[in-house]
Structures are given as structure tokens and as C-alpha cells.
Coordinates of C-alpha atoms in Angstrom, one line a residue:
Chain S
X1 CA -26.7 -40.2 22.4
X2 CA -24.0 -40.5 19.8
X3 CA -24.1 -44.2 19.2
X4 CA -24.5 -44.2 15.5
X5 CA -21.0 -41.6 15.4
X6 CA -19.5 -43.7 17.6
X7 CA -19.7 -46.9 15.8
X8 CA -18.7 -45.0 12.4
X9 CA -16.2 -42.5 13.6
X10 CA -13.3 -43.7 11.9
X11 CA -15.2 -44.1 9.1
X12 CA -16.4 -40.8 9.6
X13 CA -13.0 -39.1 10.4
X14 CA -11.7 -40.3 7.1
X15 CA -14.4 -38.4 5.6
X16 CA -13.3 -35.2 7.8
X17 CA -9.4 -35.7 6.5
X18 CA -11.0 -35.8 2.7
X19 CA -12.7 -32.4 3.5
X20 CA -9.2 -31.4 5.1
X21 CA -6.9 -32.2 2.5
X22 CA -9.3 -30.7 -0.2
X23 CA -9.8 -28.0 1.5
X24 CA -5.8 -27.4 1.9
X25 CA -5.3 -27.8 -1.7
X26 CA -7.8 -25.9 -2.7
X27 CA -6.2 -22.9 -0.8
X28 CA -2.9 -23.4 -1.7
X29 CA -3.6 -23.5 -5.2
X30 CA -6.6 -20.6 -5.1
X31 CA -4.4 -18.0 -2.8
X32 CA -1.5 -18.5 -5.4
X33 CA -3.3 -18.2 -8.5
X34 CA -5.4 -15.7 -6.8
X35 CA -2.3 -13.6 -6.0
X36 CA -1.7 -13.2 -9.7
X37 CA -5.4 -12.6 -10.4
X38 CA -5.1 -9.9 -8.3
X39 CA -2.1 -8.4 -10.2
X40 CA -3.7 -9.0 -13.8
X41 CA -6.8 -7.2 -12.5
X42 CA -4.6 -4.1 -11.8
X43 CA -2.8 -4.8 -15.3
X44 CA -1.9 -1.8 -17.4
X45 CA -2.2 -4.2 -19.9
X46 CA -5.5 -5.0 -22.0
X47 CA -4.2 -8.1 -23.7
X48 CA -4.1 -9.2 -19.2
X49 CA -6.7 -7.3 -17.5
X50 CA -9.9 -7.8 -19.7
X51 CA -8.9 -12.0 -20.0
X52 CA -8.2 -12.2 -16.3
X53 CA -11.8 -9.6 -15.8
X54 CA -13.9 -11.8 -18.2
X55 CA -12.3 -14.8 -15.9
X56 CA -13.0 -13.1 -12.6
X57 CA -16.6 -11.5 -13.8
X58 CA -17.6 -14.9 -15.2
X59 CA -16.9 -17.2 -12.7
X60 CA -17.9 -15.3 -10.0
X61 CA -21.4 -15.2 -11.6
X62 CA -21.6 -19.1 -11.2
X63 CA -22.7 -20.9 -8.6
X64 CA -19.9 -23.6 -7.4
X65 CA -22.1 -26.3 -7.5
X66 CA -22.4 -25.8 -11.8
X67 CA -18.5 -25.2 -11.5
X68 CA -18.1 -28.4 -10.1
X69 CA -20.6 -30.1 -12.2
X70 CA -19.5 -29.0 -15.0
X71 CA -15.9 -29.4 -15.1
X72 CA -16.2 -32.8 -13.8
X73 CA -18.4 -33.6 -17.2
X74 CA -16.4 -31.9 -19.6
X75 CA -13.3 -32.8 -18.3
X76 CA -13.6 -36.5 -19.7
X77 CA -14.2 -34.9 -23.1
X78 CA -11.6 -33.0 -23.2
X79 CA -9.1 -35.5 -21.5
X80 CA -10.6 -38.7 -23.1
X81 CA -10.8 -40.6 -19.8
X82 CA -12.9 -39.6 -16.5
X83 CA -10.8 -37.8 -13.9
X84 CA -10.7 -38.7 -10.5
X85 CA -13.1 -36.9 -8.4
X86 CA -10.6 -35.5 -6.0
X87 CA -8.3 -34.0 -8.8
X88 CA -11.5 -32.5 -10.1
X89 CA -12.3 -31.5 -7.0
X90 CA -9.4 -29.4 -6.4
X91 CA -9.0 -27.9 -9.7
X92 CA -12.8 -26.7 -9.8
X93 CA -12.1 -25.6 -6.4
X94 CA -8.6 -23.4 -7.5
X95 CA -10.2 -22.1 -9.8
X96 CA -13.4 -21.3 -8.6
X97 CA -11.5 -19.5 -5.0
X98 CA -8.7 -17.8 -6.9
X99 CA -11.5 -15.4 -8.4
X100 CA -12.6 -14.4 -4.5
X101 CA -8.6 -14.3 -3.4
X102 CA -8.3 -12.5 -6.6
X103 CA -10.3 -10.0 -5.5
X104 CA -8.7 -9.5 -1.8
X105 CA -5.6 -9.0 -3.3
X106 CA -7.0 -6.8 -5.9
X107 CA -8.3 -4.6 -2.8
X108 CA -5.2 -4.9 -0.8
X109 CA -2.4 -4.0 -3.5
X110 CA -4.8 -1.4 -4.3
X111 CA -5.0 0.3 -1.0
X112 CA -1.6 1.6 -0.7
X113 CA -1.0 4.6 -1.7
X114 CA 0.9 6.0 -4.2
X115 CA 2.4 8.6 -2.1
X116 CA 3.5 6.2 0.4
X117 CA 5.3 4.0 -2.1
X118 CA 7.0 7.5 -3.2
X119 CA 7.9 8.2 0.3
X120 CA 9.8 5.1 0.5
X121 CA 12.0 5.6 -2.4
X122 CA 12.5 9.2 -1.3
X123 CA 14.4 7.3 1.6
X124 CA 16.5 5.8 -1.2
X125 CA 14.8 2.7 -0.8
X126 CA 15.0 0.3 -4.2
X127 CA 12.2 -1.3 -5.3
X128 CA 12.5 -4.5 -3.8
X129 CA 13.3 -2.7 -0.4
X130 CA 10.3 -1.2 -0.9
X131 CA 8.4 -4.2 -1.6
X132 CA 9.7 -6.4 1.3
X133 CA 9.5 -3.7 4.0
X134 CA 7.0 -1.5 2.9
X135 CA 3.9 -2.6 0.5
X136 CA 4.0 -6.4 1.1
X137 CA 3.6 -6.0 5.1
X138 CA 1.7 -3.5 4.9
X139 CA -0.7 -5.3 1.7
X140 CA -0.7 -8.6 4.2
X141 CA -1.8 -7.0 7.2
X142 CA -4.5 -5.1 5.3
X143 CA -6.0 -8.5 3.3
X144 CA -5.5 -10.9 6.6
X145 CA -8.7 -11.0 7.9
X146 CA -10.5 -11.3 4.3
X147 CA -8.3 -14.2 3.4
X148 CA -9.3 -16.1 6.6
X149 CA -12.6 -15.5 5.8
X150 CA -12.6 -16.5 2.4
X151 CA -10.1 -19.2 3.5
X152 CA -13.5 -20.2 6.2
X153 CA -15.7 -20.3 3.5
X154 CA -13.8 -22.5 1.1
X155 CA -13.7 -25.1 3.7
X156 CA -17.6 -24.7 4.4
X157 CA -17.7 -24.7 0.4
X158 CA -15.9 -28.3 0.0
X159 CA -19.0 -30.2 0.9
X160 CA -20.4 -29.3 -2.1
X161 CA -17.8 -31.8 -3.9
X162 CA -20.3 -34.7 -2.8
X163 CA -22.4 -34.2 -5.4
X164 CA -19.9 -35.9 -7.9
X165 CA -19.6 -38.9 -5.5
X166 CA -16.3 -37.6 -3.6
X167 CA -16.1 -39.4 -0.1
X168 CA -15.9 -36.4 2.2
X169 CA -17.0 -35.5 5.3
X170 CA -20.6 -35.0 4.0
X171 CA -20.7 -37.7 1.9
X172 CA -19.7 -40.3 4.3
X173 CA -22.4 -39.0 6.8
X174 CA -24.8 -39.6 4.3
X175 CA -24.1 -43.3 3.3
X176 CA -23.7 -44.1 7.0
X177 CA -27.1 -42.2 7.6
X178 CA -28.3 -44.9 4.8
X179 CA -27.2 -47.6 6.9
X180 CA -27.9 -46.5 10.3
X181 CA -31.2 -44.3 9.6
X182 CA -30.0 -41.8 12.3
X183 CA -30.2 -38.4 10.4
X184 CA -30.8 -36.2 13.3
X185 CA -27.7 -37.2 15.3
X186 CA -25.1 -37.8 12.5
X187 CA -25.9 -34.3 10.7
X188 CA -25.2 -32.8 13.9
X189 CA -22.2 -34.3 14.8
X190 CA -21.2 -33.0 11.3
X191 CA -22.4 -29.2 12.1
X192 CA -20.8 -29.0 15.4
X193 CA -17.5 -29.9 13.7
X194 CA -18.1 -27.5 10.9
X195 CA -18.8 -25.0 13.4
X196 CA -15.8 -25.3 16.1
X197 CA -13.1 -25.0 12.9
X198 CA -15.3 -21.9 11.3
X199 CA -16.0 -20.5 14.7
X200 CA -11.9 -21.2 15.6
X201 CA -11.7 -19.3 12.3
X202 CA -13.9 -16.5 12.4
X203 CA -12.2 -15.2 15.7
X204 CA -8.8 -15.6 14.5
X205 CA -9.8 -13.3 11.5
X206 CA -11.4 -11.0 14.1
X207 CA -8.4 -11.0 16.0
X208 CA -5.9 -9.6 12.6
X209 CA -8.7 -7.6 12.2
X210 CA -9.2 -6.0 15.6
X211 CA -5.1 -5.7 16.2
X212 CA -5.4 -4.1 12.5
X213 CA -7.5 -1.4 13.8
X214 CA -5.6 -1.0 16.7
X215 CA -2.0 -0.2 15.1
X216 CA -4.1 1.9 12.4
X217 CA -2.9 -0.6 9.5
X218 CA -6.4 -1.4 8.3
Chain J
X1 CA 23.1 22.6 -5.9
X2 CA 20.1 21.7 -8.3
X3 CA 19.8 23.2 -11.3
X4 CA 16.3 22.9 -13.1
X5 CA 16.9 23.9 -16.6
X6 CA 14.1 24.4 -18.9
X7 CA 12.0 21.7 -17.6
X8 CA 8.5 20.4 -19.4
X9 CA 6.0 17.7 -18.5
X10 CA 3.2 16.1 -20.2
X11 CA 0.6 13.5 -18.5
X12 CA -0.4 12.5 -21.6
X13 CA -1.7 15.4 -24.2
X14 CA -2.0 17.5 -20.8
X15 CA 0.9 19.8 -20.3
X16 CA 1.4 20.0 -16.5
X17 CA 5.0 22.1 -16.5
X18 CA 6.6 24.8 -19.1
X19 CA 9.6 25.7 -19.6
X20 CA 10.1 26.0 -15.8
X21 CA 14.3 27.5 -14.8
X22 CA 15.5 27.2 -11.4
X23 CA 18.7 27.2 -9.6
X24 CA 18.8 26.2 -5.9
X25 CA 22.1 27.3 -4.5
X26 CA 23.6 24.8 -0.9
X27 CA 22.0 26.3 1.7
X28 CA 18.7 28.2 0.2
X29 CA 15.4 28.1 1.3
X30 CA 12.8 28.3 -2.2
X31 CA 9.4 28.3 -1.1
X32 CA 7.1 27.5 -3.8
X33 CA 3.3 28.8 -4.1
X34 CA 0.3 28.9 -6.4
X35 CA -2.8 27.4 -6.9
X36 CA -3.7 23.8 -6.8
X37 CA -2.8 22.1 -9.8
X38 CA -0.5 24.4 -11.0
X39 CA 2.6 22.1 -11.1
X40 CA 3.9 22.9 -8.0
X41 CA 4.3 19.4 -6.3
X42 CA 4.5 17.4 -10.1
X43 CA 7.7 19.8 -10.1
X44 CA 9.5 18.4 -6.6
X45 CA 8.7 14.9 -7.9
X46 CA 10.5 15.8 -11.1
X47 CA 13.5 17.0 -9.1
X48 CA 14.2 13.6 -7.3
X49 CA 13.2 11.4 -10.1
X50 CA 9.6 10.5 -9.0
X51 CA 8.0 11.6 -12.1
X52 CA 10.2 11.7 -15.3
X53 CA 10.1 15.0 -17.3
X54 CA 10.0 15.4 -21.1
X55 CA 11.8 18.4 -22.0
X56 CA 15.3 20.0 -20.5
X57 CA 16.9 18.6 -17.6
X58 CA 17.3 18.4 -14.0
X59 CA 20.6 17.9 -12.4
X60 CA 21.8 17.6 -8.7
X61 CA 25.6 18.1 -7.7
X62 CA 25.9 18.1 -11.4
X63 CA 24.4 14.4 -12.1
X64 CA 21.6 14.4 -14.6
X65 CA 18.3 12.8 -13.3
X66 CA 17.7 12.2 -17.2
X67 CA 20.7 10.4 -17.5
X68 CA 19.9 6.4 -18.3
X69 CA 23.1 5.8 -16.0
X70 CA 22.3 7.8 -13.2
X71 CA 21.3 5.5 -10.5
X72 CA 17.8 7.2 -8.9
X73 CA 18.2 5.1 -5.8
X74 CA 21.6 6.5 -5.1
X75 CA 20.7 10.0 -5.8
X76 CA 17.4 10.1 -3.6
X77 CA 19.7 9.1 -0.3
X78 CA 21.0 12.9 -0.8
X79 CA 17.0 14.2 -0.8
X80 CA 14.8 14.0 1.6
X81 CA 11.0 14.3 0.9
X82 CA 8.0 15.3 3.1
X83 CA 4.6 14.6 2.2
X84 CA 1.1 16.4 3.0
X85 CA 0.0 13.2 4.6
X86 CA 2.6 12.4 6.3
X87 CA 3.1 8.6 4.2
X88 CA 4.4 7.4 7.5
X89 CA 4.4 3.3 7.4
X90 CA 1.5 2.5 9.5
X91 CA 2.9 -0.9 10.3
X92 CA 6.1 0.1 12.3
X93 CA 6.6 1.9 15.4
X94 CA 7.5 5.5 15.3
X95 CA 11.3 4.5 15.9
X96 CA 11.2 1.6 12.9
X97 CA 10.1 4.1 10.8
X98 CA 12.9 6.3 11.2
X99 CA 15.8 3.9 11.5
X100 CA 14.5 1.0 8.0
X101 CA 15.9 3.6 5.5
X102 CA 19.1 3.5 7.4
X103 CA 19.6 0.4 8.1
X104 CA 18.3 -1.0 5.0
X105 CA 20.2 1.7 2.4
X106 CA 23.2 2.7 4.5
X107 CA 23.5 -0.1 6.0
X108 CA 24.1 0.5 9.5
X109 CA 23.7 -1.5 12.6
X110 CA 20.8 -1.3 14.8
X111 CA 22.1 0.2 17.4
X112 CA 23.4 3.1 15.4
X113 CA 20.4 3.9 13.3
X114 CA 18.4 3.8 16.8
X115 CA 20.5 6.0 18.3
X116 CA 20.4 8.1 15.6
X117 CA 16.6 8.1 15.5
X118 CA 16.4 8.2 19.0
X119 CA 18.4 11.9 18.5
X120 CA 16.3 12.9 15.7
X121 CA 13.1 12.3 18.2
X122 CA 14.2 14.6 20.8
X123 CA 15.2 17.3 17.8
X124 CA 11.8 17.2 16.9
X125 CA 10.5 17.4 20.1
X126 CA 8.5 13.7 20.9
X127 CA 11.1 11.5 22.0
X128 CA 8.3 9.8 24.4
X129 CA 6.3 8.9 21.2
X130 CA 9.1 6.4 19.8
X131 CA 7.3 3.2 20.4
X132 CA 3.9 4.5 19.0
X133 CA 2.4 3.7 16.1
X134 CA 1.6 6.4 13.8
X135 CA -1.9 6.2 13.9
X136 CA -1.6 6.9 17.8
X137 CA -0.3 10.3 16.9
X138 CA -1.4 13.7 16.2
X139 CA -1.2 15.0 12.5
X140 CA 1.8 17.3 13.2
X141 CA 3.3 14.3 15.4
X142 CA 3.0 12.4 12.7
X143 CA 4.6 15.3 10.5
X144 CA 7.6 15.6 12.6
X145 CA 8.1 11.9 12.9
X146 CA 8.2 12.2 8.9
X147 CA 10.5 15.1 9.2
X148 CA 12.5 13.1 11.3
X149 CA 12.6 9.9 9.4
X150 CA 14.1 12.0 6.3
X151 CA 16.7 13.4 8.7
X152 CA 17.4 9.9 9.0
X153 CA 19.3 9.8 5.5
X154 CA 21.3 12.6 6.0
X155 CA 20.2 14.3 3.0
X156 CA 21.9 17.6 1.7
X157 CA 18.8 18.5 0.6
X158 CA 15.0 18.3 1.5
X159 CA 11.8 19.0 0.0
X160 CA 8.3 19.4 1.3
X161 CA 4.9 19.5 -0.4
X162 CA 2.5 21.3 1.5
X163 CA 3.2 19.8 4.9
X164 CA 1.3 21.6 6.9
X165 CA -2.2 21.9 5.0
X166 CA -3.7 18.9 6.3
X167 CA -2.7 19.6 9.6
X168 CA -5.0 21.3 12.1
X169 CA -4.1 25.2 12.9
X170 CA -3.3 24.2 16.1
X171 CA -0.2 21.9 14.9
X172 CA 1.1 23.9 12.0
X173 CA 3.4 25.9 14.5
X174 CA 5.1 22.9 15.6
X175 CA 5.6 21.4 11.7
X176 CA 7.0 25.0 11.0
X177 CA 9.2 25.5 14.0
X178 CA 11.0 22.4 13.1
X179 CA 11.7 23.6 9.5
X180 CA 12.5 26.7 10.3
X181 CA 15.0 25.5 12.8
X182 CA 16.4 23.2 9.8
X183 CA 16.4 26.4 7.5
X184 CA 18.0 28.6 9.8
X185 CA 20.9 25.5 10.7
X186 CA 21.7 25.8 6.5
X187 CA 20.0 23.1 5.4
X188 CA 19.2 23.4 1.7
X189 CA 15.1 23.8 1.4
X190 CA 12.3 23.6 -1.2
X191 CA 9.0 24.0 0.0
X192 CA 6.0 23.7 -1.4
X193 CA 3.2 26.2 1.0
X194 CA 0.9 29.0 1.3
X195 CA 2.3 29.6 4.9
X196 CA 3.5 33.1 4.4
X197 CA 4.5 33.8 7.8
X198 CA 7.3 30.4 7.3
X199 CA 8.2 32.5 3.5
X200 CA 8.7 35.6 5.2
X201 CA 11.0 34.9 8.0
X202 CA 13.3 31.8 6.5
X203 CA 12.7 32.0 2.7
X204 CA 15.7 33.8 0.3
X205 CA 13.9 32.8 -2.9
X206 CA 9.9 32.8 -3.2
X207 CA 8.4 31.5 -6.4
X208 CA 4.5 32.0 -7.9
X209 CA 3.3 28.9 -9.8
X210 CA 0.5 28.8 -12.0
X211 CA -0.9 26.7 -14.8
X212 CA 3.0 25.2 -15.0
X213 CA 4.6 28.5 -15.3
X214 CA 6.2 30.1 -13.2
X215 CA 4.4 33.5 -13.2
X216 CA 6.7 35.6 -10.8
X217 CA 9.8 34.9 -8.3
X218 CA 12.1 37.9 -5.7
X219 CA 13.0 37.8 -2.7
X220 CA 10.6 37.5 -0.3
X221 CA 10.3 41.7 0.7
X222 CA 10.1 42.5 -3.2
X223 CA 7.4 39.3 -3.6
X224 CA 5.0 40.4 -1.0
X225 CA 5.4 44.2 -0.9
X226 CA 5.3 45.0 -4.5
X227 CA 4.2 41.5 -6.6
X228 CA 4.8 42.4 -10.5
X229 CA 1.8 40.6 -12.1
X230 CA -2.0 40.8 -11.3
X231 CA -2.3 36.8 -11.3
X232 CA 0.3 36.9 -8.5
X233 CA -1.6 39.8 -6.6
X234 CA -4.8 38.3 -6.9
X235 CA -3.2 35.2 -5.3
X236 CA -1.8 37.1 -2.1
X237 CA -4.7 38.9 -1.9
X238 CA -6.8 35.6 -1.0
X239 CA -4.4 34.1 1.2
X240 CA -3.0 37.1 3.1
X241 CA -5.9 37.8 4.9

């Protein structure tokens, strides 16, 4: 029934640890920089928060197939030579994600209370006590099952870096597909993948989210 | 002692506290009452260097919270602080939110700043609850348990804004009993309430707030029996019913 997989699967699985590794970088780079988002859109300061809002506001108003298009374009222009298609992938990717983790971390610095910070220090508690024991705990807890969501849907969103000719997961099925002319079978051998890692996801969000509830966090 | 002397805030071009004296002598219970808004819990965040002030100065013991060199940290160890809502951390069980400030400011060893909360529990009456999180417990368990955790410190003072007016009627009795209880043992009070039954029986000094003066202030058989200015009857009048 799988024949056509079978005969490609390395070929395929090399696709799958493209979509992996992407994926892993673009995380690592999009929760970072999204973690400072999140504090310039809480800025006191204009000469932060409306650059890091006009960021946020204008990126999120893109889809992240022109994102990807488009920095893969200009890029050349402005570097003089064509940039590898991972690289570009990534760095559309980072910045494309760290305006959604941006946002969860907006939400979840946002969500503690001033009072509660004050009720720390009226223990004597310094600010980094407070930081460490109190608000970052507390801030992670809270934002947990939004970043594995939004950590779910960059991985789902990483297929989209075929269209500038990056051998990924997608992408391989597709030129096999050319070979083998087995559409039907090979696109669903790449959906039931896609959906046991979301699916593995999805629950392990509802799980922070559920034990959230539970201890009264969220 | 604490000594507020001539104090004035601003948030921003809005004056929220004038020219507001106070002396609170080791071993006094002030309460403090008035409208909402008129300053009365901006001025207990004044007093242990929550909110700065603008004009005159606070000091306790004698250190000036006003002073660049006065370490805040240090001085809030000697004041504890109770909140309306409680401000419990909803991440820890009942006992770890008692025993962090200890361990992490004075540094003592687990054992000790459990056993120590473990005595504070059964002072306020819910040792059973210590492994509960907060948001298992009732509003004035959760009170206590705050109570409780700024026992912790071994402050030589405490403060409380409001703490029983987002509790159900039910529960304020068991919030109050505790303080009283703390009054009563000498422990030196400001409280922020419009519980007039708590003024009456443990307060020595009861002060009316009101658009960040301080209108009127006696003892509490001079405040209640014969109140000086109308603003201040007009006040009792709504709340004693």
C-alpha cells in the first residue's frame, strides 16, 4: 500500500529532518527575539514600543508565504549574492514567529499583577528574588500552552519554505510524487506524520493547560 | 515607630495625598477609613517604599524611606503587608508561600522556615490546608494564609489594605479574629477598613481620609460618638447602619 514511501523513505526522512531542523531554529531564534518583543511592546518608552508595534502590527498583517518570498528576493539585493534557502528560511521564519511569541509574552508579563509583585517585595524580596521566584514561574506557567501551540503551528508553517525550492519534507514528497506519480499515497504518508507530532503537541499543550487550571495559575 | 511627616504625592498633575502627619507609636493599632480614592491605601504604599512620595518624609525606627541610601529591601523585612486580594503566589502550595520569603531573604534552612510556617498555620487556624494551592481555598483562607506568610518575616510592623472587603460576610469574622488576636498580642497595626466593629474593640487611633487629607482623627469613643466634621458624619452615617 506504501510502496512508493517505501522505496523513497530515506529520501523522504531527509526531507522530514529539513522540516525538523528548520523548524528548531526557527523556534529558538522566534521565542528569543519574541521574548524581547514582548518587553518592547510593554515599553514605557516611545523611541521602543511604537518601532517594535509598527514591527509586530506590520508583520502580522502578512501572510508568511510573501514573508518568505520576499525576503528571499531582496535579500540578494541587499547582500549582493543569493542566500541559501535554509538561511533564508530561518531568518523569514524568526522573524515572522517572534511577532506571534511576541505577543504570548506580551500577554503573559502582562497578566501579573501589580499587586502581587508589591506583595512580594513587602516580604523583602529584591527584585531579582522576585523575578526568579515569583513573576517568571508564574509568567511561564501562564504562556505554556500558547507557546506550544504557536510552537505546533510553526512546524505546520515550515512547509511553506518549499516554495523557494528548500528540500523539506514537502518538497521532497513532491519531486518523488514526480517520479513515482503516486499522489494519493505519498501526501498521506506526509499528513499522518504531520498529524501524530501536532496531535503529540496539541495534548501536551492541553495537558500545561488543564494542570494550569487545576493549581488556579492560569 | 513611624513617623509620617508632612507627606504629599502627585500621580502626575493629580495630587493623590496633602500634607498628611502621622505618628504610629510600637504597639498601636491606627485604623484608617474614608472613601475610595481618598489616599488611603496610596498612603500605606508610601510608608514601606512602594510608591515614592514628593513632599516631607517618611521614616521607620528613624531611617528615612527618602533617603537614596536607605536600602528598601532591608527595611520591608521589618513590615509586613496584607492585600485586599490576597496576592497569594498561585504557583506554590499554601506552605511554599509562607516559608520563600524566609528562606530566600533571611536565609534560613528548610526545615526551619517550615516549621515556622507550619506554626504560623495552626495560629491562623488551617494547618490541614498547607499543601493546597491557593486557588483551592476560600477567600478568607486565602487571607489568613497571607496573614500568615507576612508573619513569616517577623515584621515589627504590619499593614493591611482593606483585607476583608473582598471577602464574603461569612469569612470576615475569621480575617478579623486573627488580627485582632495580633493587635491585642502588641503587634504594631495600620489598617486600612470600614469594619467598625474591628475599630471599636482593638483600635487606639482612628483616622478619616478623604480627597488626601486627613479630615478628622480621636480615639475611637470620641471618633464615633461625637465626629467633629460633617464630611466625617456623613461617612459613619452610610456605613454604620
Amino acid at each position: 500500500m506504501f510502496d512508493a514511501v517505501a522505496r523513497n523513505l530515506s529520501f523522504l526522512m531527509g526531507g522530514f529532518r529539513v522540516t525538523l531542523q528548520l523548524t528548531l531554529f526557527a523556534l529558538a531564534g522566534g521565542i528569543v527575539l519574541g521574548m524581547i518583543v514582548g518587553l518592547g511592546r510593554i515599553s514605557r518608552n516611545k523611541w521602543i514600543y511604537y518601532p517594535v508595534t509598527a514591527y509586530v502590527n506590520f508583520v502580522r498583517n502578512m501572510p508568511l508565504i510573501l514573508v518568505i518570498f520576499w525576503f528571499y528576493f531582496v535579500m540578494p539585493i541587499i547582500a549582493g549574492r543569493p542566500l541559501d534557502p535554509f538561511l533564508s528560511a530561518v531568518i523569514s521564519f524568526i522573524i515572522f514567529e517572534a511577532t506571534y511569541f511576541g505577543e504570548i509574552f506580551r500577554a503573559g508579563y502582562q497578566s501579573i499583577s501589580r499587586d502581587l509583585i508589591n506583595a512580594s517585595y513587602s516580604t523583602g524580596m529584591t527584585y531579582s528574588q522576585t523575578a526568579r521566584y515569583v513573576l517568571i514561574p508564574i509568567a511561564i506557567r501562564r504562556m505554556l500552552p500558547s507557546l506550544i501551540t504557536q510552537s505546533i503551528v510553526t512546524f505546520q508553517d515550515t512547509s511553506l519554505a518549499f516554495v523557494i525550492g528548500l528540500q523539506e519534507f514537502v518538497r521532497r514528497t513532491s519531486i518523488v510524487d514526480n517520479l513515482e506519480v503516486r499522489s494519493i499515497q505519498l501526501f498521506s504518508f506526509v499528513a499522518i506524520i504531520f498529524f501524530i507530532f501536532c496531535f503529540i503537541g496539541s495534548k501536551i499543550s492541553r495537558h500545561f493547560e488543564e494542570k494550569g487550571r487545576r493549581t488556579g495559575v492560569l | 515607630m513611624i513617623e509620617i511627616n508632612n507627606i504629599s504625592k502627585w500621580f502626575g498633575d493629580f495630587k493623590v495625598l496633602t500634607d498628611i502627619n502621622e505618628i504610629i507609636k510600637r504597639g498601636q493599632t491606627v485604623v484608617i477609613c474614608g472613601p475610595s480614592g481618598s489616599g488611603k491605601s496610596t498612603l500605606l504604599r508610601c510608608v514601606n517604599g512602594l510608591e515614592p512620595y514628593q513632599k516631607g518624609e517618611i521614616t521607620v525606627d528613624g531611617t528615612s524611606l527618602s533617603d537614596p541610601k536607605t536600602n528598601l529591601y532591608n527595611l520591608r523585612q521589618k513590615i509586613g503587608m496584607v492585600f485586599q486580594r490576597f496576592e497569594l503566589y498561585p504557583h506554590l502550595p499554601v506552605l511554599r508561600n509562607i516559608s520563600l520569603a524566609p528562606m530566600k531573604v533571611l536565609k534560613k534552612s528548610r526545615e526551619e522556615a517550615v516549621k515556622k510556617a507550619m506554626e504560623l498555620l495552626e495560629r491562623v487556624g488551617i494547618p490541614e490546608k498547607a499543601d493546597e494551592y491557593p486557588a483551592n481555598l476560600s477567600g478568607g483562607q486565602q487571607q489568613r494564609v497571607a496573614i500568615a506568610r507576612s508573619l513569616a518575616m517577623e515584621p515589627d510592623y504590619m499593614m493591611f489594605d482593606e483585607p476583608t472587603s473582598a471577602l464574603d460576610p461569612e469569612m470576615i469574622k475569621e480575617v478579623l479574629d486573627v488580627m485582632i488576636d495580633l493587635a491585642k498580642e502588641g503587634m504594631t497595626m495600620i489598617v486600612v477598613t470600614h469594619e467598625m466593629g474591628f475599630a471599636r474593640e482593638v483600635a487606639d487611633e482612628i483616622i478619616f481620609m478623604d480627597e488626601g487629607k486627613i479630615v478628622e482623627r480621636g480615639t475611637d469613643e470620641e471618633f464615633f460618638t461625637n465626629p467633629k466634621s460633617e464630611r466625617t458624619k456623613a461617612f459613619l452615617s452610610q456605613i454604620l447602619v
